[in-house]
C-alpha atoms as one frame of an Amber mdcrd trajectory, in Angstrom:
protein
  55.427 152.154  17.108  55.231 155.549  15.373  53.023 157.974  17.135  53.076
 160.360  13.998  50.811 157.722  12.035  47.965 157.971  14.507  45.509 160.358
  13.270  43.280 160.471  16.531  44.536 162.085  19.522  42.917 163.095  22.811
  44.310 164.636  26.066  43.206 163.649  29.126  43.969 165.139  32.745  45.590
 162.587  35.305  43.061 162.724  38.263  44.172 161.865  41.765  41.665 159.048
  41.885  43.602 157.311  38.577  46.586 156.613  41.100  47.492 153.475  42.952
  49.084 153.218  46.337  52.478 153.437  44.667  51.396 156.969  43.593  51.453
 156.411  39.865  48.669 155.663  37.541  46.931 152.426  38.141  46.776 149.705
  35.310  42.746 150.036  35.235  43.284 154.102  34.501  45.266 153.113  31.422
  42.283 150.688  30.563  40.051 153.516  30.946  42.175 155.799  28.812  41.908
 153.075  26.079  38.173 153.083  26.609  38.197 156.921  25.887  40.475 156.333
  22.698  37.556 154.075  21.585  34.776 156.692  21.993  36.605 159.138  20.390
  37.115 156.587  17.250  33.190 155.993  17.451  32.464 159.718  17.243  34.998
 160.441  14.598  34.025 157.558  12.188  30.328 158.152  12.679  29.746 154.502
  14.558  28.371 156.463  17.432  25.939 158.115  15.239  25.148 155.062  13.472
  24.120 153.248  16.641  22.039 156.209  17.814  19.906 156.188  14.531  19.945
 152.217  13.998  20.862 150.513  17.140  23.451 149.039  15.196  27.131 149.644
  16.396  30.117 147.889  17.779  30.796 145.669  20.483  34.166 145.146  22.207
  35.381 141.486  22.288  38.664 141.723  23.298  41.506 144.292  24.462  45.247
 144.114  25.602  47.639 146.782  27.051  51.212 146.580  27.389  52.736 149.024
  30.184  55.807 150.556  29.296  56.338 153.459  31.448  54.534 154.986  34.966
  52.252 158.091  34.396  51.985 160.232  37.459  49.900 163.167  38.950  49.896
 165.936  38.079  49.803 165.630  34.464  48.206 164.517  31.105  47.789 161.326
  29.251  47.489 161.573  25.483  45.689 158.879  23.782  46.588 158.092  20.118
  44.006 155.940  18.120  44.157 154.348  14.742  42.603 151.539  12.673  44.706
 148.449  13.219  42.750 145.825  10.910  39.762 145.432   9.232  37.884 142.308
   8.453  34.062 141.077   7.379  32.179 141.890  10.679  35.437 142.884  12.824
  38.217 145.346  12.913  41.168 146.308  15.151  42.264 149.400  17.061  45.801
 150.252  18.285  46.388 152.904  20.890  49.255 154.761  22.262  49.090 156.158
  25.561  51.974 158.813  25.871  52.883 161.231  28.588  53.481 164.912  28.430
  56.759 164.427  26.947  55.652 162.253  24.191  57.189 159.308  25.547  55.044
 155.961  25.335  53.854 154.591  28.294  51.354 151.974  27.094  50.737 150.387
  23.872  47.035 148.814  23.455  44.826 146.752  21.005  41.425 146.163  20.635
  39.211 143.705  18.594  35.617 144.842  17.877  32.878 143.226  15.867  29.767
 145.043  14.227  26.742 144.126  16.157  23.053 144.849  15.413  21.398 145.168
  19.330  18.040 144.505  18.071  18.873 141.172  16.091  21.166 140.249  18.819
  23.982 139.171  16.251  26.904 140.456  14.188  26.496 142.095  10.823  29.055
 142.716   8.076  30.673 145.925   7.864  28.939 148.134   5.237  31.139 149.455
   2.570  30.352 153.425   3.465  31.660 152.476   7.065  34.598 150.563   5.740
  35.706 153.350   3.736  35.092 155.791   6.848  36.936 153.508   8.895  40.027
 153.184   6.697  40.598 156.969   6.983  41.919 156.257  10.346
């Protein structure tokens, strides 16, 4: 995985509450960091705005994280996110979580579907959104 191919980046401060009994960042904190990466993607791509205006957005259907190296307090977690694939009504995201030395500490993947919350069903990705997603 080449970190330079990821266009979106978010730096998060590692909090004391992110640690486990072994004094390194807990696995569930890595999942929260990936969630922050998704939200960053929703905001940059316009998905959040689309949801606010139409009650149509995205829903997470799968997430996966491979842990490579520990993160510690004090420090920062750098979350990089990019589009992995795009289908008819779903798309995937890839995440890298790095430490302050830019070493990869975790690799993550998400699959989301476009979802109409009023109709309670998925919808096909509109062409304008498909083009925007492809920028990332």
